[in-house]
Amino acid sequence: AIVPLMAQHHHPRAVEATTKYFLTQATAAAMILFASTTNAWTTGEWDMTNMSNPTATAMILAALALKIGLAPMHFWMPEVLQGLDLLTGLILSTWQKLAPLALIIQPAQAFDPLLLSALGLTSTLVGGWGGLNQTQLRKILAYSSIAHMGWMIIILQYAPQLTLLALLMYVLMTSAAFLTLKFSSATKINTLATIWSKSPMLTTTAALVLLSLGGLPPLTGFMPKWFILQELAKQGLPLTATVMALAALISLYFYLRLCYTMTLTISPNITTS
């Protein structure tokens, strides 16, 4: 149902993005079907909540990771988001994440903990690294989405309610960010430098939203990160928690860059930004 929304602009870029999106999602759906069939074949159970076949669980996790764009299956995400307009991009990065995440949370205990941790860590690192050199806002938001998904996956087996909390916060903050950009029709970093003269109040709140996405206290975005790190430390995974915190630091850099361009520079003098 989202394909017509994505292709409505008849721009080659939008059509390309739609095709990429359709192919990745169709592949993932086929993989889920194949995994559940494999599981049913070996165990005689079609129930998703107690999958016992390790091959099937690994396969279903890979398929769902491809659906929500977890690294290393994230390559379609920035490309697709870049080809869409901001409102469709908002639907893609919030609403479209709900169904696959619901499917991930149900059989959460059956997954290999090592695999989940690896997915979570690589996603936060890739989400931080990938966004560093970008000038396109939609690509930055796509990498930010990958990093947030990593935070949700890392805690999945220990405290699923924290996954839901992180998801809720992520949806709220991403919606705020996308709608702000939509209001000011900004798609590149340079455009941000001119927003303050048009709507100073919105610019201030947008800067706060970006810092919140980066996870700075005392803003809301800090809460899920804090709880997740606390839970990881409780579970006896200090190294994982440390790497996650450092990865969050990388992605904080590009949020700060956006904030800087938005609120601390005046339009012509942003050549060094």
XYZ file of C-alpha atoms in Angstrom:
273
model
C 0.000 0.000 0.000
C 2.914 2.375 0.495
C 4.259 1.830 -3.030
C 1.830 4.278 -4.747
C 2.642 6.884 -2.087
C 6.328 6.445 -2.807
C 6.023 6.567 -6.585
C 3.474 9.393 -6.769
C 6.007 12.030 -7.877
C 6.870 10.322 -11.184
C 10.468 11.378 -10.658
C 13.054 8.794 -11.761
C 14.615 9.000 -8.302
C 11.297 8.260 -6.600
C 10.573 5.342 -8.928
C 14.046 3.924 -8.301
C 13.551 4.215 -4.543
C 10.141 2.528 -4.811
C 11.598 -0.363 -6.812
C 14.443 -0.848 -4.321
C 12.023 -0.777 -1.421
C 9.598 -3.194 -3.051
C 12.359 -5.673 -3.878
C 13.884 -5.661 -0.374
C 10.510 -6.050 1.316
C 9.407 -8.812 -1.054
C 12.688 -10.673 -0.475
C 12.265 -10.383 3.282
C 8.657 -11.587 3.140
C 9.682 -14.594 1.050
C 12.452 -15.370 3.547
C 9.986 -15.250 6.452
C 7.666 -17.648 4.620
C 10.570 -19.952 3.869
C 11.767 -19.865 7.484
C 8.321 -20.631 8.916
C 7.869 -23.437 6.403
C 11.261 -24.874 7.396
C 10.250 -24.666 11.044
C 6.911 -26.378 10.370
C 8.652 -29.062 8.328
C 11.081 -29.980 11.118
C 8.814 -29.497 14.155
C 5.245 -29.782 12.848
C 4.456 -26.413 14.506
C 3.291 -23.290 12.669
C 3.374 -21.273 15.882
C 5.821 -18.369 15.814
C 6.182 -17.989 19.566
C 7.999 -21.292 20.185
C 10.278 -21.782 17.218
C 12.845 -24.438 18.025
C 14.694 -24.890 14.742
C 17.901 -22.781 14.930
C 18.183 -22.418 11.141
C 14.609 -21.139 10.883
C 15.041 -18.663 13.762
C 18.296 -17.298 12.323
C 16.641 -16.963 8.924
C 13.571 -15.207 10.261
C 15.763 -12.798 12.230
C 17.782 -12.031 9.093
C 14.590 -11.410 7.114
C 13.110 -9.094 9.747
C 16.428 -7.269 10.089
C 16.318 -6.690 6.337
C 12.763 -5.380 6.699
C 13.610 -2.751 9.324
C 17.046 -1.949 7.906
C 19.402 -3.253 10.598
C 23.069 -3.333 9.603
C 24.472 -5.257 7.711
C 21.151 -5.365 5.831
C 20.779 -1.602 5.915
C 22.043 -0.601 2.475
C 18.611 0.003 0.951
C 17.491 2.351 3.709
C 19.402 5.629 3.043
C 18.959 5.200 -0.715
C 15.211 4.664 -0.496
C 14.639 7.461 2.013
C 16.638 9.878 -0.139
C 14.379 9.254 -3.135
C 11.135 10.072 -1.296
C 9.483 13.277 -0.174
C 9.539 14.062 3.529
C 6.048 12.887 4.502
C 6.385 9.505 2.810
C 9.837 9.296 4.373
C 8.209 9.865 7.748
C 5.760 6.988 7.174
C 8.611 4.767 6.002
C 10.819 5.420 9.014
C 8.111 5.225 11.698
C 4.917 3.360 10.774
C 6.638 0.813 8.530
C 8.840 -0.283 11.427
C 5.947 -1.386 13.641
C 4.928 -4.647 11.953
C 8.430 -6.155 11.615
C 9.254 -5.146 15.199
C 6.071 -6.799 16.429
C 7.222 -9.956 14.641
C 10.697 -9.675 16.182
C 9.435 -9.176 19.743
C 7.165 -12.259 19.763
C 9.784 -15.004 19.228
C 12.507 -12.893 20.902
C 13.601 -15.611 23.310
C 14.228 -18.122 20.515
C 16.877 -15.981 18.792
C 20.589 -16.488 19.286
C 21.703 -13.833 21.826
C 25.067 -13.458 20.083
C 23.356 -12.767 16.752
C 21.066 -10.148 18.307
C 23.978 -8.421 20.047
C 26.007 -8.433 16.827
C 23.084 -6.926 14.877
C 22.519 -4.270 17.538
C 26.181 -3.269 17.838
C 26.865 -3.148 14.090
C 23.684 -1.118 13.559
C 24.584 1.533 16.129
C 28.128 1.754 14.763
C 27.040 1.881 11.116
C 24.278 4.355 11.938
C 26.841 6.630 13.566
C 29.547 6.205 10.953
C 27.353 6.431 7.889
C 25.782 9.720 8.902
C 29.057 11.552 9.535
C 29.831 12.570 5.976
C 26.307 13.238 4.729
C 24.904 16.561 3.605
C 21.451 15.273 2.676
C 19.051 15.481 5.622
C 16.999 12.444 4.602
C 20.119 10.279 4.473
C 21.176 11.562 7.887
C 17.748 10.644 9.245
C 18.014 7.211 7.625
C 21.329 6.527 9.370
C 19.866 7.859 12.601
C 17.022 5.370 12.130
C 19.515 2.499 11.673
C 21.305 3.484 14.894
C 18.040 3.657 16.876
C 16.972 0.247 15.564
C 20.287 -1.087 16.857
C 19.481 0.251 20.333
C 16.102 -1.494 20.218
C 17.532 -4.856 19.132
C 20.392 -4.953 21.640
C 18.057 -5.016 24.644
C 15.378 -7.229 23.070
C 16.078 -10.448 24.978
C 16.721 -8.845 28.359
C 13.889 -6.320 28.573
C 11.411 -6.229 25.642
C 9.506 -3.393 27.338
C 12.602 -1.207 26.877
C 12.547 -2.045 23.165
C 8.986 -0.711 23.053
C 9.950 2.383 25.054
C 12.857 3.101 22.703
C 10.539 2.589 19.720
C 7.947 4.999 21.100
C 10.544 7.694 21.808
C 12.142 7.166 18.398
C 8.779 7.522 16.623
C 7.946 10.739 18.488
C 11.327 12.378 17.885
C 11.604 11.288 14.248
C 8.086 12.557 13.524
C 8.986 15.906 15.051
C 12.198 16.085 13.004
C 10.540 15.123 9.698
C 7.588 17.469 10.183
C 9.915 20.368 10.998
C 11.890 19.705 7.824
C 8.638 19.392 5.869
C 7.424 22.735 7.221
C 10.608 24.446 6.071
C 10.967 22.305 2.891
C 14.583 21.543 3.825
C 16.368 18.611 2.211
C 20.008 19.740 2.492
C 22.049 20.918 5.454
C 22.639 24.320 3.793
C 18.912 25.085 3.792
C 18.841 24.790 7.589
C 20.955 27.921 7.973
C 18.178 30.097 6.550
C 15.291 28.723 8.627
C 15.903 30.857 11.721
C 14.853 34.082 9.970
C 11.556 32.540 8.830
C 10.536 30.820 12.071
C 12.862 31.354 15.043
C 10.646 29.495 17.520
C 10.447 26.381 15.343
C 14.206 26.468 14.821
C 14.816 26.461 18.565
C 12.498 23.513 19.168
C 13.935 21.667 16.148
C 17.438 22.039 17.574
C 16.170 20.559 20.843
C 14.524 17.666 18.973
C 17.817 16.913 17.197
C 19.730 16.934 20.480
C 17.046 14.676 21.914
C 17.542 12.263 18.977
C 21.227 12.330 19.824
C 20.327 11.317 23.364
C 21.494 14.257 25.461
C 20.136 14.652 29.005
C 17.839 16.248 30.213
C 15.928 15.661 26.967
C 13.560 12.723 26.419
C 15.831 10.902 23.981
C 18.245 10.267 26.841
C 15.735 8.144 28.765
C 15.647 4.951 26.629
C 19.443 5.053 26.193
C 19.949 5.422 29.949
C 17.579 2.537 30.779
C 19.101 0.303 28.104
C 22.667 0.923 29.304
C 21.549 0.327 32.887
C 19.879 -2.964 31.959
C 22.917 -4.108 29.963
C 25.145 -3.380 32.955
C 22.730 -5.289 35.206
C 22.875 -8.302 32.884
C 26.656 -8.342 33.223
C 27.492 -6.926 29.774
C 29.647 -3.880 30.599
C 31.643 -4.120 27.365
C 28.510 -4.122 25.184
C 27.172 -1.148 27.148
C 30.453 0.754 26.686
C 30.536 0.151 22.930
C 26.885 1.228 22.647
C 27.574 4.445 24.570
C 30.557 5.242 22.353
C 28.542 4.497 19.211
C 25.860 6.904 20.450
C 28.640 9.472 20.748
C 29.503 9.101 17.044
C 25.928 9.733 15.966
C 25.686 12.661 18.369
C 28.318 14.381 16.224
C 26.112 14.744 13.162
C 23.086 15.857 15.217
C 25.337 18.536 16.703
C 26.408 19.508 13.195
C 22.763 20.008 12.208
C 22.120 22.008 15.389
C 25.164 24.137 14.736
C 24.116 24.955 11.179
C 20.570 25.590 12.294
C 21.021 27.810 15.309
C 24.622 29.072 15.460
C 25.351 30.234 11.918
C 23.955 32.876 9.597
C 23.360 31.853 5.994
C 26.369 32.883 3.872
C 29.064 31.947 6.402
C 28.566 28.201 6.616
C 31.311 27.122 4.240
C 33.201 25.426 7.076
C 30.114 23.816 8.604
